[in-house]
JSON list of C-alpha atoms in Angstrom, two decimals:
[
{"chain": "A", "resi": 1, "resn": "UNK", "atom": "CA", "xyz": [31.58, 163.11, 103.94]},
{"chain": "A", "resi": 2, "resn": "UNK", "atom": "CA", "xyz": [32.64, 159.67, 105.19]},
{"chain": "A", "resi": 3, "resn": "UNK", "atom": "CA", "xyz": [32.36, 159.47, 108.98]},
{"chain": "A", "resi": 4, "resn": "UNK", "atom": "CA", "xyz": [34.86, 157.25, 110.79]},
{"chain": "A", "resi": 5, "resn": "UNK", "atom": "CA", "xyz": [34.84, 156.24, 114.45]},
{"chain": "A", "resi": 6, "resn": "UNK", "atom": "CA", "xyz": [38.14, 155.09, 115.96]},
{"chain": "A", "resi": 7, "resn": "UNK", "atom": "CA", "xyz": [38.19, 153.00, 119.12]},
{"chain": "A", "resi": 8, "resn": "UNK", "atom": "CA", "xyz": [41.44, 153.03, 121.08]},
{"chain": "A", "resi": 9, "resn": "UNK", "atom": "CA", "xyz": [42.28, 156.43, 119.61]},
{"chain": "A", "resi": 10, "resn": "UNK", "atom": "CA", "xyz": [44.90, 157.25, 122.26]},
{"chain": "A", "resi": 11, "resn": "UNK", "atom": "CA", "xyz": [46.80, 154.00, 121.79]},
{"chain": "A", "resi": 12, "resn": "UNK", "atom": "CA", "xyz": [50.19, 153.76, 120.08]},
{"chain": "A", "resi": 13, "resn": "UNK", "atom": "CA", "xyz": [48.79, 153.10, 116.58]},
{"chain": "A", "resi": 14, "resn": "UNK", "atom": "CA", "xyz": [45.36, 154.62, 117.26]},
{"chain": "A", "resi": 15, "resn": "UNK", "atom": "CA", "xyz": [46.86, 158.11, 117.52]},
{"chain": "A", "resi": 16, "resn": "UNK", "atom": "CA", "xyz": [48.45, 157.78, 114.08]},
{"chain": "A", "resi": 17, "resn": "UNK", "atom": "CA", "xyz": [45.24, 156.40, 112.56]},
{"chain": "A", "resi": 18, "resn": "UNK", "atom": "CA", "xyz": [43.33, 159.44, 113.84]},
{"chain": "A", "resi": 19, "resn": "UNK", "atom": "CA", "xyz": [45.95, 161.89, 112.57]},
{"chain": "A", "resi": 20, "resn": "UNK", "atom": "CA", "xyz": [46.05, 160.27, 109.12]},
{"chain": "A", "resi": 21, "resn": "UNK", "atom": "CA", "xyz": [42.25, 160.22, 108.89]},
{"chain": "A", "resi": 22, "resn": "UNK", "atom": "CA", "xyz": [42.15, 163.93, 109.67]},
{"chain": "A", "resi": 23, "resn": "UNK", "atom": "CA", "xyz": [44.94, 164.62, 107.16]},
{"chain": "A", "resi": 24, "resn": "UNK", "atom": "CA", "xyz": [43.03, 162.70, 104.48]},
{"chain": "A", "resi": 25, "resn": "UNK", "atom": "CA", "xyz": [39.88, 164.72, 105.07]},
{"chain": "A", "resi": 26, "resn": "UNK", "atom": "CA", "xyz": [37.63, 162.23, 106.86]},
{"chain": "A", "resi": 27, "resn": "UNK", "atom": "CA", "xyz": [35.13, 163.35, 109.47]},
{"chain": "A", "resi": 28, "resn": "UNK", "atom": "CA", "xyz": [36.81, 161.63, 112.39]},
{"chain": "A", "resi": 29, "resn": "UNK", "atom": "CA", "xyz": [35.44, 160.75, 115.80]},
{"chain": "A", "resi": 30, "resn": "UNK", "atom": "CA", "xyz": [38.06, 159.54, 118.27]},
{"chain": "A", "resi": 31, "resn": "UNK", "atom": "CA", "xyz": [36.88, 157.40, 121.18]},
{"chain": "A", "resi": 32, "resn": "UNK", "atom": "CA", "xyz": [39.06, 157.71, 124.27]},
{"chain": "A", "resi": 33, "resn": "UNK", "atom": "CA", "xyz": [38.97, 157.23, 128.02]},
{"chain": "A", "resi": 34, "resn": "UNK", "atom": "CA", "xyz": [38.68, 160.48, 130.01]},
{"chain": "A", "resi": 35, "resn": "UNK", "atom": "CA", "xyz": [42.04, 159.61, 131.53]},
{"chain": "A", "resi": 36, "resn": "UNK", "atom": "CA", "xyz": [44.26, 157.76, 129.09]},
{"chain": "A", "resi": 37, "resn": "UNK", "atom": "CA", "xyz": [47.86, 156.67, 128.78]},
{"chain": "A", "resi": 38, "resn": "UNK", "atom": "CA", "xyz": [49.94, 154.74, 131.32]},
{"chain": "A", "resi": 39, "resn": "UNK", "atom": "CA", "xyz": [48.32, 155.03, 134.71]},
{"chain": "A", "resi": 40, "resn": "UNK", "atom": "CA", "xyz": [45.67, 157.36, 133.32]},
{"chain": "A", "resi": 41, "resn": "UNK", "atom": "CA", "xyz": [48.17, 160.22, 133.36]},
{"chain": "A", "resi": 42, "resn": "UNK", "atom": "CA", "xyz": [46.87, 161.96, 130.25]},
{"chain": "A", "resi": 43, "resn": "UNK", "atom": "CA", "xyz": [44.04, 164.43, 130.81]},
{"chain": "A", "resi": 44, "resn": "UNK", "atom": "CA", "xyz": [41.15, 165.32, 128.51]},
{"chain": "A", "resi": 45, "resn": "UNK", "atom": "CA", "xyz": [43.01, 168.48, 127.49]},
{"chain": "A", "resi": 46, "resn": "UNK", "atom": "CA", "xyz": [46.14, 166.44, 126.67]},
{"chain": "A", "resi": 47, "resn": "UNK", "atom": "CA", "xyz": [44.02, 164.21, 124.44]},
{"chain": "A", "resi": 48, "resn": "UNK", "atom": "CA", "xyz": [42.40, 167.18, 122.70]},
{"chain": "A", "resi": 49, "resn": "UNK", "atom": "CA", "xyz": [45.82, 168.58, 121.82]},
{"chain": "A", "resi": 50, "resn": "UNK", "atom": "CA", "xyz": [47.18, 165.21, 120.69]},
{"chain": "A", "resi": 51, "resn": "UNK", "atom": "CA", "xyz": [44.20, 164.44, 118.44]},
{"chain": "A", "resi": 52, "resn": "UNK", "atom": "CA", "xyz": [43.59, 167.91, 117.07]},
{"chain": "A", "resi": 53, "resn": "UNK", "atom": "CA", "xyz": [41.19, 167.94, 114.15]},
{"chain": "A", "resi": 54, "resn": "UNK", "atom": "CA", "xyz": [39.12, 165.01, 115.39]},
{"chain": "A", "resi": 55, "resn": "UNK", "atom": "CA", "xyz": [35.91, 165.16, 117.39]},
{"chain": "A", "resi": 56, "resn": "UNK", "atom": "CA", "xyz": [36.45, 163.46, 120.74]},
{"chain": "A", "resi": 57, "resn": "UNK", "atom": "CA", "xyz": [33.95, 161.09, 122.37]},
{"chain": "A", "resi": 58, "resn": "UNK", "atom": "CA", "xyz": [34.90, 159.92, 125.85]},
{"chain": "A", "resi": 59, "resn": "UNK", "atom": "CA", "xyz": [34.09, 156.40, 126.90]},
{"chain": "A", "resi": 60, "resn": "UNK", "atom": "CA", "xyz": [35.48, 153.57, 129.01]},
{"chain": "A", "resi": 61, "resn": "UNK", "atom": "CA", "xyz": [34.98, 150.63, 126.62]},
{"chain": "A", "resi": 62, "resn": "UNK", "atom": "CA", "xyz": [34.99, 148.06, 129.41]},
{"chain": "A", "resi": 63, "resn": "UNK", "atom": "CA", "xyz": [31.77, 147.67, 131.37]},
{"chain": "A", "resi": 64, "resn": "UNK", "atom": "CA", "xyz": [29.34, 144.89, 132.30]},
{"chain": "A", "resi": 65, "resn": "UNK", "atom": "CA", "xyz": [26.75, 145.27, 129.56]},
{"chain": "A", "resi": 66, "resn": "UNK", "atom": "CA", "xyz": [28.27, 147.34, 126.77]},
{"chain": "A", "resi": 67, "resn": "UNK", "atom": "CA", "xyz": [26.19, 150.40, 127.64]},
{"chain": "A", "resi": 68, "resn": "UNK", "atom": "CA", "xyz": [29.18, 152.74, 127.40]},
{"chain": "A", "resi": 69, "resn": "UNK", "atom": "CA", "xyz": [29.93, 151.94, 123.77]},
{"chain": "A", "resi": 70, "resn": "UNK", "atom": "CA", "xyz": [26.24, 151.94, 122.88]},
{"chain": "A", "resi": 71, "resn": "UNK", "atom": "CA", "xyz": [25.98, 155.41, 124.43]},
{"chain": "A", "resi": 72, "resn": "UNK", "atom": "CA", "xyz": [28.67, 156.70, 122.07]},
{"chain": "A", "resi": 73, "resn": "UNK", "atom": "CA", "xyz": [26.66, 155.61, 119.03]},
{"chain": "A", "resi": 74, "resn": "UNK", "atom": "CA", "xyz": [23.42, 156.92, 120.54]},
{"chain": "A", "resi": 75, "resn": "UNK", "atom": "CA", "xyz": [24.94, 160.33, 121.22]},
{"chain": "A", "resi": 76, "resn": "UNK", "atom": "CA", "xyz": [26.30, 160.56, 117.68]},
{"chain": "A", "resi": 77, "resn": "UNK", "atom": "CA", "xyz": [22.95, 159.49, 116.23]},
{"chain": "A", "resi": 78, "resn": "UNK", "atom": "CA", "xyz": [21.26, 162.11, 118.39]},
{"chain": "A", "resi": 79, "resn": "UNK", "atom": "CA", "xyz": [23.41, 164.73, 116.65]},
{"chain": "A", "resi": 80, "resn": "UNK", "atom": "CA", "xyz": [22.42, 163.38, 113.26]},
{"chain": "A", "resi": 81, "resn": "UNK", "atom": "CA", "xyz": [25.77, 161.64, 112.76]},
{"chain": "A", "resi": 82, "resn": "UNK", "atom": "CA", "xyz": [25.78, 158.22, 111.07]},
{"chain": "A", "resi": 83, "resn": "UNK", "atom": "CA", "xyz": [29.04, 156.31, 111.31]},
{"chain": "A", "resi": 84, "resn": "UNK", "atom": "CA", "xyz": [30.15, 154.85, 107.97]},
{"chain": "A", "resi": 85, "resn": "UNK", "atom": "CA", "xyz": [33.28, 153.01, 109.07]},
{"chain": "A", "resi": 86, "resn": "UNK", "atom": "CA", "xyz": [34.74, 151.88, 112.38]},
{"chain": "A", "resi": 87, "resn": "UNK", "atom": "CA", "xyz": [38.38, 151.15, 113.19]},
{"chain": "A", "resi": 88, "resn": "UNK", "atom": "CA", "xyz": [39.16, 149.30, 116.41]},
{"chain": "A", "resi": 89, "resn": "UNK", "atom": "CA", "xyz": [42.65, 149.91, 117.76]},
{"chain": "A", "resi": 90, "resn": "UNK", "atom": "CA", "xyz": [41.54, 148.72, 121.19]},
{"chain": "A", "resi": 91, "resn": "UNK", "atom": "CA", "xyz": [44.15, 146.58, 122.94]},
{"chain": "A", "resi": 92, "resn": "UNK", "atom": "CA", "xyz": [44.54, 145.20, 126.44]},
{"chain": "A", "resi": 93, "resn": "UNK", "atom": "CA", "xyz": [47.05, 147.02, 128.59]},
{"chain": "A", "resi": 94, "resn": "UNK", "atom": "CA", "xyz": [48.39, 143.94, 130.38]},
{"chain": "A", "resi": 95, "resn": "UNK", "atom": "CA", "xyz": [47.80, 141.02, 128.03]},
{"chain": "A", "resi": 96, "resn": "UNK", "atom": "CA", "xyz": [46.42, 139.09, 131.01]},
{"chain": "A", "resi": 97, "resn": "UNK", "atom": "CA", "xyz": [43.52, 136.66, 130.74]},
{"chain": "A", "resi": 98, "resn": "UNK", "atom": "CA", "xyz": [40.74, 138.93, 131.98]},
{"chain": "A", "resi": 99, "resn": "UNK", "atom": "CA", "xyz": [42.06, 142.07, 130.29]},
{"chain": "A", "resi": 100, "resn": "UNK", "atom": "CA", "xyz": [42.52, 140.30, 126.96]},
{"chain": "A", "resi": 101, "resn": "UNK", "atom": "CA", "xyz": [38.97, 138.97, 126.81]},
{"chain": "A", "resi": 102, "resn": "UNK", "atom": "CA", "xyz": [37.39, 142.18, 128.09]},
{"chain": "A", "resi": 103, "resn": "UNK", "atom": "CA", "xyz": [39.25, 144.44, 125.65]},
{"chain": "A", "resi": 104, "resn": "UNK", "atom": "CA", "xyz": [40.71, 142.51, 122.71]},
{"chain": "A", "resi": 105, "resn": "UNK", "atom": "CA", "xyz": [37.56, 140.47, 122.29]},
{"chain": "A", "resi": 106, "resn": "UNK", "atom": "CA", "xyz": [34.48, 141.86, 124.03]},
{"chain": "A", "resi": 107, "resn": "UNK", "atom": "CA", "xyz": [34.99, 145.63, 123.73]},
{"chain": "A", "resi": 108, "resn": "UNK", "atom": "CA", "xyz": [35.94, 145.37, 120.06]},
{"chain": "A", "resi": 109, "resn": "UNK", "atom": "CA", "xyz": [33.00, 143.01, 119.43]},
{"chain": "A", "resi": 110, "resn": "UNK", "atom": "CA", "xyz": [30.63, 145.53, 121.01]},
{"chain": "A", "resi": 111, "resn": "UNK", "atom": "CA", "xyz": [32.12, 148.28, 118.85]},
{"chain": "A", "resi": 112, "resn": "UNK", "atom": "CA", "xyz": [31.51, 146.05, 115.82]},
{"chain": "A", "resi": 113, "resn": "UNK", "atom": "CA", "xyz": [27.98, 144.99, 116.78]},
{"chain": "A", "resi": 114, "resn": "UNK", "atom": "CA", "xyz": [26.89, 148.58, 117.40]},
{"chain": "A", "resi": 115, "resn": "UNK", "atom": "CA", "xyz": [28.29, 149.52, 114.00]},
{"chain": "A", "resi": 116, "resn": "UNK", "atom": "CA", "xyz": [26.28, 146.70, 112.39]},
{"chain": "A", "resi": 117, "resn": "UNK", "atom": "CA", "xyz": [23.09, 147.75, 114.19]},
{"chain": "A", "resi": 118, "resn": "UNK", "atom": "CA", "xyz": [23.27, 151.26, 112.76]},
{"chain": "A", "resi": 119, "resn": "UNK", "atom": "CA", "xyz": [24.20, 150.17, 109.25]},
{"chain": "A", "resi": 120, "resn": "UNK", "atom": "CA", "xyz": [27.89, 151.04, 109.06]},
{"chain": "A", "resi": 121, "resn": "UNK", "atom": "CA", "xyz": [29.61, 149.77, 105.92]},
{"chain": "A", "resi": 122, "resn": "UNK", "atom": "CA", "xyz": [32.95, 148.56, 107.26]},
{"chain": "A", "resi": 123, "resn": "UNK", "atom": "CA", "xyz": [34.81, 147.50, 110.41]},
{"chain": "A", "resi": 124, "resn": "UNK", "atom": "CA", "xyz": [38.59, 147.24, 110.61]},
{"chain": "A", "resi": 125, "resn": "UNK", "atom": "CA", "xyz": [40.32, 145.42, 113.45]},
{"chain": "A", "resi": 126, "resn": "UNK", "atom": "CA", "xyz": [43.92, 146.21, 114.32]},
{"chain": "A", "resi": 127, "resn": "UNK", "atom": "CA", "xyz": [45.21, 142.74, 115.04]},
{"chain": "A", "resi": 128, "resn": "UNK", "atom": "CA", "xyz": [48.79, 141.51, 115.36]},
{"chain": "A", "resi": 129, "resn": "UNK", "atom": "CA", "xyz": [50.94, 139.28, 113.20]},
{"chain": "A", "resi": 130, "resn": "UNK", "atom": "CA", "xyz": [51.81, 137.11, 116.21]},
{"chain": "A", "resi": 131, "resn": "UNK", "atom": "CA", "xyz": [48.28, 135.62, 116.29]},
{"chain": "A", "resi": 132, "resn": "UNK", "atom": "CA", "xyz": [49.46, 133.30, 113.52]},
{"chain": "A", "resi": 133, "resn": "UNK", "atom": "CA", "xyz": [51.15, 131.32, 116.30]},
{"chain": "A", "resi": 134, "resn": "UNK", "atom": "CA", "xyz": [48.77, 131.92, 119.22]},
{"chain": "A", "resi": 135, "resn": "UNK", "atom": "CA", "xyz": [50.65, 131.42, 122.47]},
{"chain": "A", "resi": 136, "resn": "UNK", "atom": "CA", "xyz": [49.28, 134.23, 124.65]},
{"chain": "A", "resi": 137, "resn": "UNK", "atom": "CA", "xyz": [45.79, 135.01, 125.88]},
{"chain": "A", "resi": 138, "resn": "UNK", "atom": "CA", "xyz": [45.39, 138.19, 123.84]},
{"chain": "A", "resi": 139, "resn": "UNK", "atom": "CA", "xyz": [46.29, 136.15, 120.72]},
{"chain": "A", "resi": 140, "resn": "UNK", "atom": "CA", "xyz": [43.39, 133.80, 121.45]},
{"chain": "A", "resi": 141, "resn": "UNK", "atom": "CA", "xyz": [41.03, 136.69, 122.18]},
{"chain": "A", "resi": 142, "resn": "UNK", "atom": "CA", "xyz": [41.83, 138.42, 118.87]},
{"chain": "A", "resi": 143, "resn": "UNK", "atom": "CA", "xyz": [41.46, 135.16, 116.98]},
{"chain": "A", "resi": 144, "resn": "UNK", "atom": "CA", "xyz": [38.06, 134.54, 118.59]},
{"chain": "A", "resi": 145, "resn": "UNK", "atom": "CA", "xyz": [36.90, 137.93, 117.32]},
{"chain": "A", "resi": 146, "resn": "UNK", "atom": "CA", "xyz": [38.26, 137.12, 113.86]},
{"chain": "A", "resi": 147, "resn": "UNK", "atom": "CA", "xyz": [36.25, 133.88, 113.82]},
{"chain": "A", "resi": 148, "resn": "UNK", "atom": "CA", "xyz": [33.15, 135.88, 114.73]},
{"chain": "A", "resi": 149, "resn": "UNK", "atom": "CA", "xyz": [33.85, 138.43, 111.99]},
{"chain": "A", "resi": 150, "resn": "UNK", "atom": "CA", "xyz": [34.01, 135.64, 109.41]},
{"chain": "A", "resi": 151, "resn": "UNK", "atom": "CA", "xyz": [30.38, 134.72, 110.15]},
{"chain": "A", "resi": 152, "resn": "UNK", "atom": "CA", "xyz": [29.05, 138.19, 109.28]},
{"chain": "A", "resi": 153, "resn": "UNK", "atom": "CA", "xyz": [27.43, 139.08, 105.99]},
{"chain": "A", "resi": 154, "resn": "UNK", "atom": "CA", "xyz": [25.89, 142.45, 106.94]},
{"chain": "A", "resi": 155, "resn": "UNK", "atom": "CA", "xyz": [29.09, 144.50, 107.16]},
{"chain": "A", "resi": 156, "resn": "UNK", "atom": "CA", "xyz": [32.44, 144.66, 105.42]},
{"chain": "A", "resi": 157, "resn": "UNK", "atom": "CA", "xyz": [35.41, 143.82, 107.62]},
{"chain": "A", "resi": 158, "resn": "UNK", "atom": "CA", "xyz": [39.19, 143.50, 107.64]},
{"chain": "A", "resi": 159, "resn": "UNK", "atom": "CA", "xyz": [41.60, 142.07, 110.21]},
{"chain": "A", "resi": 160, "resn": "UNK", "atom": "CA", "xyz": [44.92, 143.89, 109.75]},
{"chain": "A", "resi": 161, "resn": "UNK", "atom": "CA", "xyz": [47.80, 141.96, 111.32]},
{"chain": "A", "resi": 162, "resn": "UNK", "atom": "CA", "xyz": [50.93, 144.10, 111.19]},
{"chain": "A", "resi": 163, "resn": "UNK", "atom": "CA", "xyz": [54.43, 143.43, 112.32]},
{"chain": "A", "resi": 164, "resn": "UNK", "atom": "CA", "xyz": [56.01, 146.12, 114.50]},
{"chain": "A", "resi": 165, "resn": "UNK", "atom": "CA", "xyz": [58.85, 147.02, 116.80]},
{"chain": "A", "resi": 166, "resn": "UNK", "atom": "CA", "xyz": [57.42, 145.60, 120.00]},
{"chain": "A", "resi": 167, "resn": "UNK", "atom": "CA", "xyz": [58.71, 146.67, 123.40]},
{"chain": "A", "resi": 168, "resn": "UNK", "atom": "CA", "xyz": [60.74, 143.47, 123.78]},
{"chain": "A", "resi": 169, "resn": "UNK", "atom": "CA", "xyz": [62.66, 144.41, 120.61]},
{"chain": "A", "resi": 170, "resn": "UNK", "atom": "CA", "xyz": [62.96, 148.13, 121.26]},
{"chain": "A", "resi": 171, "resn": "UNK", "atom": "CA", "xyz": [64.28, 147.79, 124.83]},
{"chain": "A", "resi": 172, "resn": "UNK", "atom": "CA", "xyz": [67.76, 146.41, 123.92]},
{"chain": "A", "resi": 173, "resn": "UNK", "atom": "CA", "xyz": [68.22, 149.25, 121.41]},
{"chain": "A", "resi": 174, "resn": "UNK", "atom": "CA", "xyz": [67.28, 151.86, 124.00]},
{"chain": "A", "resi": 175, "resn": "UNK", "atom": "CA", "xyz": [69.67, 150.33, 126.55]},
{"chain": "A", "resi": 176, "resn": "UNK", "atom": "CA", "xyz": [72.47, 150.52, 123.97]},
{"chain": "A", "resi": 177, "resn": "UNK", "atom": "CA", "xyz": [71.68, 154.18, 123.34]},
{"chain": "A", "resi": 178, "resn": "UNK", "atom": "CA", "xyz": [72.13, 154.78, 127.05]},
{"chain": "A", "resi": 179, "resn": "UNK", "atom": "CA", "xyz": [75.60, 153.21, 126.87]},
{"chain": "A", "resi": 180, "resn": "UNK", "atom": "CA", "xyz": [74.71, 149.70, 128.00]},
{"chain": "A", "resi": 181, "resn": "UNK", "atom": "CA", "xyz": [75.43, 146.37, 126.33]},
{"chain": "A", "resi": 182, "resn": "UNK", "atom": "CA", "xyz": [73.26, 145.30, 123.41]},
{"chain": "A", "resi": 183, "resn": "UNK", "atom": "CA", "xyz": [71.81, 141.85, 124.16]},
{"chain": "A", "resi": 184, "resn": "UNK", "atom": "CA", "xyz": [70.87, 139.26, 121.54]},
{"chain": "A", "resi": 185, "resn": "UNK", "atom": "CA", "xyz": [69.70, 135.66, 121.50]},
{"chain": "A", "resi": 186, "resn": "UNK", "atom": "CA", "xyz": [70.76, 132.80, 119.24]},
{"chain": "A", "resi": 187, "resn": "UNK", "atom": "CA", "xyz": [73.62, 134.86, 117.80]},
{"chain": "A", "resi": 188, "resn": "UNK", "atom": "CA", "xyz": [71.29, 137.69, 116.91]},
{"chain": "A", "resi": 189, "resn": "UNK", "atom": "CA", "xyz": [69.56, 135.89, 114.04]},
{"chain": "A", "resi": 190, "resn": "UNK", "atom": "CA", "xyz": [66.25, 135.34, 115.86]},
{"chain": "A", "resi": 191, "resn": "UNK", "atom": "CA", "xyz": [63.05, 137.44, 115.65]},
{"chain": "A", "resi": 192, "resn": "UNK", "atom": "CA", "xyz": [63.44, 138.86, 112.13]},
{"chain": "A", "resi": 193, "resn": "UNK", "atom": "CA", "xyz": [61.03, 141.75, 111.78]},
{"chain": "A", "resi": 194, "resn": "UNK", "atom": "CA", "xyz": [59.76, 143.76, 108.80]},
{"chain": "A", "resi": 195, "resn": "UNK", "atom": "CA", "xyz": [58.75, 146.84, 110.74]},
{"chain": "A", "resi": 196, "resn": "UNK", "atom": "CA", "xyz": [56.45, 149.51, 109.28]},
{"chain": "A", "resi": 197, "resn": "UNK", "atom": "CA", "xyz": [56.44, 153.22, 109.93]},
{"chain": "A", "resi": 198, "resn": "UNK", "atom": "CA", "xyz": [53.44, 154.28, 112.00]},
{"chain": "A", "resi": 199, "resn": "UNK", "atom": "CA", "xyz": [52.03, 156.55, 109.28]},
{"chain": "A", "resi": 200, "resn": "UNK", "atom": "CA", "xyz": [52.49, 153.76, 106.72]},
{"chain": "A", "resi": 201, "resn": "UNK", "atom": "CA", "xyz": [50.47, 151.36, 108.83]},
{"chain": "A", "resi": 202, "resn": "UNK", "atom": "CA", "xyz": [47.80, 153.95, 109.59]},
{"chain": "A", "resi": 203, "resn": "UNK", "atom": "CA", "xyz": [47.30, 154.65, 105.89]},
{"chain": "A", "resi": 204, "resn": "UNK", "atom": "CA", "xyz": [47.04, 150.94, 105.15]},
{"chain": "A", "resi": 205, "resn": "UNK", "atom": "CA", "xyz": [44.37, 150.53, 107.84]},
{"chain": "A", "resi": 206, "resn": "UNK", "atom": "CA", "xyz": [42.39, 153.44, 106.41]},
{"chain": "A", "resi": 207, "resn": "UNK", "atom": "CA", "xyz": [42.67, 151.99, 102.90]},
{"chain": "A", "resi": 208, "resn": "UNK", "atom": "CA", "xyz": [40.78, 148.90, 104.06]},
{"chain": "A", "resi": 209, "resn": "UNK", "atom": "CA", "xyz": [37.37, 150.57, 103.86]},
{"chain": "A", "resi": 210, "resn": "UNK", "atom": "CA", "xyz": [38.26, 152.17, 100.53]},
{"chain": "A", "resi": 211, "resn": "UNK", "atom": "CA", "xyz": [39.69, 149.18, 98.66]},
{"chain": "A", "resi": 212, "resn": "UNK", "atom": "CA", "xyz": [37.52, 146.06, 98.10]},
{"chain": "A", "resi": 213, "resn": "UNK", "atom": "CA", "xyz": [40.62, 143.88, 97.64]},
{"chain": "A", "resi": 214, "resn": "UNK", "atom": "CA", "xyz": [41.51, 144.53, 101.30]},
{"chain": "A", "resi": 215, "resn": "UNK", "atom": "CA", "xyz": [38.11, 143.46, 102.64]},
{"chain": "A", "resi": 216, "resn": "UNK", "atom": "CA", "xyz": [36.60, 140.26, 104.05]},
{"chain": "A", "resi": 217, "resn": "UNK", "atom": "CA", "xyz": [39.99, 138.85, 104.93]},
{"chain": "A", "resi": 218, "resn": "UNK", "atom": "CA", "xyz": [42.88, 138.82, 107.38]},
{"chain": "A", "resi": 219, "resn": "UNK", "atom": "CA", "xyz": [45.93, 140.69, 106.13]},
{"chain": "A", "resi": 220, "resn": "UNK", "atom": "CA", "xyz": [49.32, 139.84, 107.70]},
{"chain": "A", "resi": 221, "resn": "UNK", "atom": "CA", "xyz": [51.51, 142.72, 106.60]},
{"chain": "A", "resi": 222, "resn": "UNK", "atom": "CA", "xyz": [54.99, 144.11, 107.10]},
{"chain": "A", "resi": 223, "resn": "UNK", "atom": "CA", "xyz": [57.15, 146.86, 105.73]},
{"chain": "A", "resi": 224, "resn": "UNK", "atom": "CA", "xyz": [58.68, 146.80, 102.28]},
{"chain": "A", "resi": 225, "resn": "UNK", "atom": "CA", "xyz": [62.19, 146.23, 103.55]},
{"chain": "A", "resi": 226, "resn": "UNK", "atom": "CA", "xyz": [63.96, 142.94, 104.26]},
{"chain": "A", "resi": 227, "resn": "UNK", "atom": "CA", "xyz": [63.37, 141.37, 107.68]},
{"chain": "A", "resi": 228, "resn": "UNK", "atom": "CA", "xyz": [66.52, 141.81, 109.79]},
{"chain": "A", "resi": 229, "resn": "UNK", "atom": "CA", "xyz": [67.22, 139.76, 112.91]},
{"chain": "A", "resi": 230, "resn": "UNK", "atom": "CA", "xyz": [67.95, 141.33, 116.28]},
{"chain": "A", "resi": 231, "resn": "UNK", "atom": "CA", "xyz": [71.68, 141.72, 115.56]},
{"chain": "A", "resi": 232, "resn": "UNK", "atom": "CA", "xyz": [71.10, 143.72, 112.37]},
{"chain": "A", "resi": 233, "resn": "UNK", "atom": "CA", "xyz": [68.35, 145.76, 114.04]},
{"chain": "A", "resi": 234, "resn": "UNK", "atom": "CA", "xyz": [70.90, 146.83, 116.61]},
{"chain": "A", "resi": 235, "resn": "UNK", "atom": "CA", "xyz": [73.33, 147.84, 113.88]}
]
């Protein structure tokens, strides 16, 4: 059976990736912090229930020397488990300078390098479509990792860059649901967005280590529907 390790398994998209992997019959190992979620409010038991069907490996991916991530691979190898594919859904919580480079770049790079060292076949990075116009620090961190990935010839890789309903777009809709005014900019024509369903994106990410045409490249993707602006999204 194909063995897949998912970093950032308790994140917004990471949870769906894990669930789809399990549904599709992969032997799935989900890497998570012992206390996850906003403010570390989710317990180990909460995570077990949320990611039922996957084997959990607990790890804080941010440390000085990468020993925590290396320990995950060592423990799996000690059980006779060889990881075939790795999916990194790791993402900084704040988007700040330090957090971006520690998580979006360094932690994912360590996940990738450990996979290479043990002979994994493929690494998929969950990127973001907004890196095409890099304005923020986490954009630059993800692009730096992409540039590193392009130098590698000992592992297959894919950088998936999806569009999504980001918090800045969801918030006005939620306010309207609560009875408040729906706010737009530039007459509501700005920020057109071809959003994807979470399961749709998760399946696409998983397909990357199955389909050669989705490998060794960056893939900016969106949903199949037209891209509405903020005004139409609110409709």
